[in-house]
CSV table of C-alpha atoms and ligand atoms in Angstrom, one decimal:
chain,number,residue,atom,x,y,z
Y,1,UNK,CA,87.5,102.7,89.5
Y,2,UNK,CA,87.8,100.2,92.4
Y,3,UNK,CA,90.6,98.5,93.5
Y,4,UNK,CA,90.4,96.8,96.9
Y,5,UNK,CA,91.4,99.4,99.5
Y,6,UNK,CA,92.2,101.8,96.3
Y,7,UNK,CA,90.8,104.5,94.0
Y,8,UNK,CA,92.7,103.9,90.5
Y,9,UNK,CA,92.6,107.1,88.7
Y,10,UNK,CA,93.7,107.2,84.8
Y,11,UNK,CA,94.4,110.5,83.9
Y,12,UNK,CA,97.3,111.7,80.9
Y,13,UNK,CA,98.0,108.0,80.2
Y,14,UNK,CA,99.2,107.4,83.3
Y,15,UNK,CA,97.7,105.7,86.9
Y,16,UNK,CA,97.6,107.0,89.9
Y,17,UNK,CA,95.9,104.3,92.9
Y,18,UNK,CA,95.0,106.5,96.0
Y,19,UNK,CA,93.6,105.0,99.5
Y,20,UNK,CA,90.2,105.5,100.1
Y,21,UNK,CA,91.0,106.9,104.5
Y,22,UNK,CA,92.0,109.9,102.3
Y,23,UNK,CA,88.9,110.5,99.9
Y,24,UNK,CA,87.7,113.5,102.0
Y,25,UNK,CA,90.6,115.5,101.7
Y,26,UNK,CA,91.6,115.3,98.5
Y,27,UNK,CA,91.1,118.8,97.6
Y,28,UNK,CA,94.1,119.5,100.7
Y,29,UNK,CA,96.3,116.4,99.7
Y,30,UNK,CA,97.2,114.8,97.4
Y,31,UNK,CA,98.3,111.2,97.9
Y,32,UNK,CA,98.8,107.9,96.1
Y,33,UNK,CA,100.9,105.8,94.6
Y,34,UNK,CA,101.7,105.3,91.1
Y,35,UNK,CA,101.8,102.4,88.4
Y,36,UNK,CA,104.2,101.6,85.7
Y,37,UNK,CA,102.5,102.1,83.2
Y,38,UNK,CA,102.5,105.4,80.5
Y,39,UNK,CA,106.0,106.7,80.9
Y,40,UNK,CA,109.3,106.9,78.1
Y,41,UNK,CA,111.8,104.8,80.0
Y,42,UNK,CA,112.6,101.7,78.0
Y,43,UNK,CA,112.7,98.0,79.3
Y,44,UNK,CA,113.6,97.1,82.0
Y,45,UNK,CA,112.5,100.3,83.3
Y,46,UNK,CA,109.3,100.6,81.4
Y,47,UNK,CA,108.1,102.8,81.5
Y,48,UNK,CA,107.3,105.3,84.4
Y,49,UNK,CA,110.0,105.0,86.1
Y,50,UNK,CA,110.7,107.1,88.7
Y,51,UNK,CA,113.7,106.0,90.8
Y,52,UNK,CA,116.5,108.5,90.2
Y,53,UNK,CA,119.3,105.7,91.8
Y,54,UNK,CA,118.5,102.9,88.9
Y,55,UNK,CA,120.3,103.4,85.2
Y,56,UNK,CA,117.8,105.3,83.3
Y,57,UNK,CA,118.5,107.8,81.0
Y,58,UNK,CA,117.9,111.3,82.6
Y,59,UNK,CA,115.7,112.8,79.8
Y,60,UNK,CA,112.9,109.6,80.6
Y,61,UNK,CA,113.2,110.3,84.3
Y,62,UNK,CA,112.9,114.2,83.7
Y,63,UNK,CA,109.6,113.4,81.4
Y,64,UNK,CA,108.0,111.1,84.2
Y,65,UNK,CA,108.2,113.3,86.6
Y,66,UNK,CA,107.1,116.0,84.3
Y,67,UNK,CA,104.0,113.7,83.7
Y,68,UNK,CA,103.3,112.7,86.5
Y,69,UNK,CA,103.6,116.5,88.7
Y,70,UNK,CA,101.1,117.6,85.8
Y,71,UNK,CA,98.7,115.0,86.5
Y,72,UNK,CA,99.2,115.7,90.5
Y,73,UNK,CA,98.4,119.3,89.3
Y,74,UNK,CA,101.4,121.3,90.3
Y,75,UNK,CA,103.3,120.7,87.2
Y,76,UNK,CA,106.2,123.3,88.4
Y,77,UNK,CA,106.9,121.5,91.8
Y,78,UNK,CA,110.0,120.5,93.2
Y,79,UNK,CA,110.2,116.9,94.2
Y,80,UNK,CA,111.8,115.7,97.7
Y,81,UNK,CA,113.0,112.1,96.9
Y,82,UNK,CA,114.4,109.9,99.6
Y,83,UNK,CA,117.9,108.2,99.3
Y,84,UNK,CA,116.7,105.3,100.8
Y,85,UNK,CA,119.1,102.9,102.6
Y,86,UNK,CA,116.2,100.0,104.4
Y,87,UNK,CA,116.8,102.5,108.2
Y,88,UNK,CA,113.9,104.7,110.0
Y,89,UNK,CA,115.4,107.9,109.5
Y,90,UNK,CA,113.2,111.0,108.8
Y,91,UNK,CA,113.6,114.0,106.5
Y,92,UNK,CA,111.9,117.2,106.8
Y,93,UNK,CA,110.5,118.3,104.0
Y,94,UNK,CA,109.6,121.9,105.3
Y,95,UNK,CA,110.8,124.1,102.9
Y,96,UNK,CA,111.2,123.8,99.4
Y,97,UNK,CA,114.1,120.9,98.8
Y,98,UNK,CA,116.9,121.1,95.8
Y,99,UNK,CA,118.3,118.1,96.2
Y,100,UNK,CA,117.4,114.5,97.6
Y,101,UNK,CA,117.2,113.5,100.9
Y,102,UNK,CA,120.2,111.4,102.3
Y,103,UNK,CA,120.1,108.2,103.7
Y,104,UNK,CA,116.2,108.8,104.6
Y,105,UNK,CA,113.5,106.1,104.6
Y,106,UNK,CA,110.7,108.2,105.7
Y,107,UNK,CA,109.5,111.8,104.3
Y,108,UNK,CA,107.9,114.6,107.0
Y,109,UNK,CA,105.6,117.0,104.8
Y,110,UNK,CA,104.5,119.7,106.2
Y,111,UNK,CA,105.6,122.4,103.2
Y,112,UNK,CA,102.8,122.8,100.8
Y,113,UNK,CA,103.2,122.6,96.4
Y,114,UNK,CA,106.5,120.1,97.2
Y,115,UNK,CA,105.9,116.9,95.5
Y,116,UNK,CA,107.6,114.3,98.6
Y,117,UNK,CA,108.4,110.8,96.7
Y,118,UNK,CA,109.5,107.4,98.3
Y,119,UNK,CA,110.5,105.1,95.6
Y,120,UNK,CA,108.9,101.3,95.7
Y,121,UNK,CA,109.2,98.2,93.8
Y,122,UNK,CA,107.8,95.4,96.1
Y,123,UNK,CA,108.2,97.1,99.4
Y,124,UNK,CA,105.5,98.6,101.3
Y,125,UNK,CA,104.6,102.2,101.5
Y,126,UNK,CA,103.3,103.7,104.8
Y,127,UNK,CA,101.1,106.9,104.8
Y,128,UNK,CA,99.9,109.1,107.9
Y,129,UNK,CA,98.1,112.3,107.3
Y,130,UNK,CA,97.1,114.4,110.2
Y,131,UNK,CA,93.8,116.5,108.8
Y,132,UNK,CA,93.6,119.3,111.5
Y,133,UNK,CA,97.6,119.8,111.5
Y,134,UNK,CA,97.8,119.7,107.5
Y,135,UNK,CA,100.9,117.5,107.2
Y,136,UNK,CA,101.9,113.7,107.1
Y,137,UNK,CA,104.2,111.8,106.3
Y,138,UNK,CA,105.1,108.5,104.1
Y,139,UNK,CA,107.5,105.9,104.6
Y,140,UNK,CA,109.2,102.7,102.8
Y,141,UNK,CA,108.6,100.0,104.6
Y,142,UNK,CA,110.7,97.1,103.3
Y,143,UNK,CA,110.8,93.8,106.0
Y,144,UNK,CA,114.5,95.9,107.8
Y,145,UNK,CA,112.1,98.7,108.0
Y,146,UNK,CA,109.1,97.2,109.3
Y,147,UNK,CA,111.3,95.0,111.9
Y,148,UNK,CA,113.0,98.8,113.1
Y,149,UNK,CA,109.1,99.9,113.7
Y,150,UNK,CA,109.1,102.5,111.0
Y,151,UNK,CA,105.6,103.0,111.1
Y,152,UNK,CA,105.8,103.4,115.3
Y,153,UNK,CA,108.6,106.0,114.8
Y,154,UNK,CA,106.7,108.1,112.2
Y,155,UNK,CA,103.7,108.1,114.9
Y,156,UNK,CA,105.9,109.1,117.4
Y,157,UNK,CA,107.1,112.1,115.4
Y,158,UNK,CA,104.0,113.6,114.4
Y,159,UNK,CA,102.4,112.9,118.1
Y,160,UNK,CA,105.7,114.9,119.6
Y,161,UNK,CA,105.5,117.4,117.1
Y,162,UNK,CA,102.1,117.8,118.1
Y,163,UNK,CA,99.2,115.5,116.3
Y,164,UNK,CA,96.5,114.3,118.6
Y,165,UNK,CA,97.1,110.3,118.2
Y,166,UNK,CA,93.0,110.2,117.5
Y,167,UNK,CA,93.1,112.6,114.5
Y,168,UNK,CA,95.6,110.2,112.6
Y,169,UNK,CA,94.4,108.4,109.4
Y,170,UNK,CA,97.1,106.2,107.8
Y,171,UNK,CA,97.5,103.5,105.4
Y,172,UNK,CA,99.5,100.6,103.9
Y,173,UNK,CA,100.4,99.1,100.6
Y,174,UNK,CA,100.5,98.0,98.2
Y,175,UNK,CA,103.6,95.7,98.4
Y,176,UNK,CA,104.8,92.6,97.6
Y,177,UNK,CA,102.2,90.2,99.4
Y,178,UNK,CA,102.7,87.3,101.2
Y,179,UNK,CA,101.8,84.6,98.0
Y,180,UNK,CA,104.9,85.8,96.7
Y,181,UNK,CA,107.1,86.7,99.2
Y,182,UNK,CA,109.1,83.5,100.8
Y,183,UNK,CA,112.1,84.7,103.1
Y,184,UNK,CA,114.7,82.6,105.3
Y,185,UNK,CA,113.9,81.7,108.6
Y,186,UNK,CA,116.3,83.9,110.1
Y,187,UNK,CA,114.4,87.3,108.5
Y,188,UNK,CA,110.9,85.6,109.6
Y,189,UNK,CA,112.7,85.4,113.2
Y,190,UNK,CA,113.9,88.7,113.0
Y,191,UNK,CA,110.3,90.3,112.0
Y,192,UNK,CA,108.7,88.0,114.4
Y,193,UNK,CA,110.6,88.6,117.3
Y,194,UNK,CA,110.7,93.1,116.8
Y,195,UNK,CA,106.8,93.3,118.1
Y,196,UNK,CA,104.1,91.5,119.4
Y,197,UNK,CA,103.8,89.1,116.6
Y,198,UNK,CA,100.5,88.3,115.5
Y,199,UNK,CA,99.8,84.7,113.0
Y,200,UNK,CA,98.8,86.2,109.8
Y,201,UNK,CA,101.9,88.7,109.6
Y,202,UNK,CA,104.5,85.5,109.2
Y,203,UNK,CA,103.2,82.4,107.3
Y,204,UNK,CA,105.1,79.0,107.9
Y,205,UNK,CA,103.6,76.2,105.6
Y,206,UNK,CA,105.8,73.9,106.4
Y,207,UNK,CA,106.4,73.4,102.3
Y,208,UNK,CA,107.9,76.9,100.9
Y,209,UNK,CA,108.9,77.8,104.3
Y,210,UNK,CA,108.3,81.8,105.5
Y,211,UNK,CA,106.1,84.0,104.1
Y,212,UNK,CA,105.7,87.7,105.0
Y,213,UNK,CA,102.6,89.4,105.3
Y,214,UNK,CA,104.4,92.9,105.4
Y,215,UNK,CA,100.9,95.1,104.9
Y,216,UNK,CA,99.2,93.3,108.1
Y,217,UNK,CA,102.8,93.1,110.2
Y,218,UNK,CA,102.4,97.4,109.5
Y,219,UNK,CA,98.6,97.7,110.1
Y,220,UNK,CA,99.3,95.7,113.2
Y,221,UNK,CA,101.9,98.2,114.2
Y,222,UNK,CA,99.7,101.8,113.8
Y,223,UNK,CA,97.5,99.8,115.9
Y,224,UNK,CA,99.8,99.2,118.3
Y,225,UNK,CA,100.8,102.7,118.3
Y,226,UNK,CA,97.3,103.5,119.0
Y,227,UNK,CA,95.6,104.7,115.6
Y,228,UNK,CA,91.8,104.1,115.4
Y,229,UNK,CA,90.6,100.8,113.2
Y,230,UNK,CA,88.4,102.9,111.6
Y,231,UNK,CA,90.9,105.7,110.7
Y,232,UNK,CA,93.4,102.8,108.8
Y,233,UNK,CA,93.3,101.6,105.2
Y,234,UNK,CA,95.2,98.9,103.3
Y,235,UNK,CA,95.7,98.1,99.7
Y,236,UNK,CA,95.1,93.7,99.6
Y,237,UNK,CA,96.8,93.3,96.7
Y,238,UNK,CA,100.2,92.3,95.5
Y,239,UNK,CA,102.8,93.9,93.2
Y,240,UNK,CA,104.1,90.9,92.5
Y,241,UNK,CA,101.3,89.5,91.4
Y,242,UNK,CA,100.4,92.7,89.3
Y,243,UNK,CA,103.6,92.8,87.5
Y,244,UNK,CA,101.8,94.6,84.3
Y,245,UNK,CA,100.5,98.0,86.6
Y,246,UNK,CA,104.0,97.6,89.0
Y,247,UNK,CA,107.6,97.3,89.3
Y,248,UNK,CA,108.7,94.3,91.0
Y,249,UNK,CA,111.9,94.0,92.0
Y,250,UNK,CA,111.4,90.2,92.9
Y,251,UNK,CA,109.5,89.3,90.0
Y,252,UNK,CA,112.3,91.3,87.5
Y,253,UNK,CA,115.4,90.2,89.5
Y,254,UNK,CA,116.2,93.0,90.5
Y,255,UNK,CA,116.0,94.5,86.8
Y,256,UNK,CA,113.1,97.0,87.3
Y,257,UNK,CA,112.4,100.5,87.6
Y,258,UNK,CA,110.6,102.2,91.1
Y,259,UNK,CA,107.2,103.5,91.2
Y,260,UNK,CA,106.3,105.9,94.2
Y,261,UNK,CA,104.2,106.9,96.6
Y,262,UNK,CA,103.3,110.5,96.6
Y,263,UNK,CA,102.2,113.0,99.1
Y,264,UNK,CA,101.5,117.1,98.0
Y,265,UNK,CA,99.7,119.5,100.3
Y,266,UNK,CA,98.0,122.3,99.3
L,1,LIG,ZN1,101.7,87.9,94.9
């Protein structure tokens, strides 16, 4: 089924929403990002949670995960999960990892049958996949990250590692969306003044105050870095807003699980 920029896939209770840039691959890669919905953790986690950091009990993260690598198909993977602390640094997830990946915002995947997770609930995830190298790479793009240029650095590493800029294909979202995501002026500042600010990426309504537009602030920044328009894809809706398929950790106070966005190559 269709979801804006999405494909949502139901498959062993559980939803998977992939970006349509990606469709004709998907028998190399696997990529999307998950809901909430169909997993063991009880509330406020419920119920497919998959952030190893928040207090769940381990058994209900185990049987996510074990759900949801079955549904990616490689039920025996090992998973490379980010310790994310809001930066732009990248792990390398070229061999097969046993244990997380410290103090990392963005994941490099260029092993194949490793199941690479960034954990969300209201920030943005970025993906690039590089279809003639085989390997990508996905961030989490929070409003610290975007204003570092997370998306510009992850471009940067695949182009020096050897990607042609022109064979990128990325994409953005979901997050939490700009109806629902008023910040102080000082962050609005901050975003504004990291690139070449564009109108729609920082609202000002003169009621509320700011609002960020963190998917178009990143799809403004792969452009920037020089990715085709026609090779970009967005989600255009908010998590926020879809409380009931995501975890929001502005709508939930902070009292929520993490959903993820996934990359596996094969
Ligand atoms: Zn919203």
């Amino acid at each position: 089924m269709s979801i804006d920029g999405m494909i949502r896939t139901v498959d062993n209770g559980i939803t998977i929403y992939s970006w349509r840039v990606f469709e004709p691959w998907k028998d190399r890669i696997k990529v999307g990002i998950t809901g909430r919905n169909g997993g063991f953790s009880a509330p406020p986690l419920h119920s497919l949670n998959l952030g190893h950091l928040v207090d769940d009990e381990p058994s209900s993260l185990e049987r996510n995960r074990a759900v949801v690598a079955a549904t990616l198909g490689v039920p025996e993977a090992p998973w490379a999960v980010a310790n994310q602390v809001h930066g732009t640094r990248i792990g390398l997830v070229n061999h097969k990892p046993d244990a997380p990946f410290d103090s990392c915002d963005v994941l490099y995947v260029s092993e194949k049958g490793v199941i690479a997770a960034i954990l969300l609930a209201d920030c943005l995830p970025v993906v690039i996949y590089d279809p003639h190298r085989h390997r990508g790479i996905i961030c989490h793009a929070g409003w610290r990250g975007t204003a570092a240029g997370i998306a510009e650095v992850a471009v940067k590493y695949l182009v020096n590692d050897g990607s042609r800029i022109e064979n990128l294909f990325a994409a953005t979202g979901p997050g939490i969306g700009s109806c629902c995501y008023p910040v102080e002026k000082e962050v609005a500042l901050t975003l504004r003044d990291s690139f070449d600010y564009q109108e729609n990426v920082i609202l000002n309504d003169g009621k509320d105050g700011y609002r960020l537009n963190l998917e178009e602030a990143n799809l403004v920044r792969l452009r920037a870095s020089g990715l085709r328009e026609e090779n970009l894809g967005g989600a255009g809706f908010c998590t926020a807003c879809r409380q009931d398929e995501f975890f929001s950790y502005r709508k939930e106070r902070g009292l929520t699980g993490r959903h993820a966005a996934l990359m596996v190559l094969f």
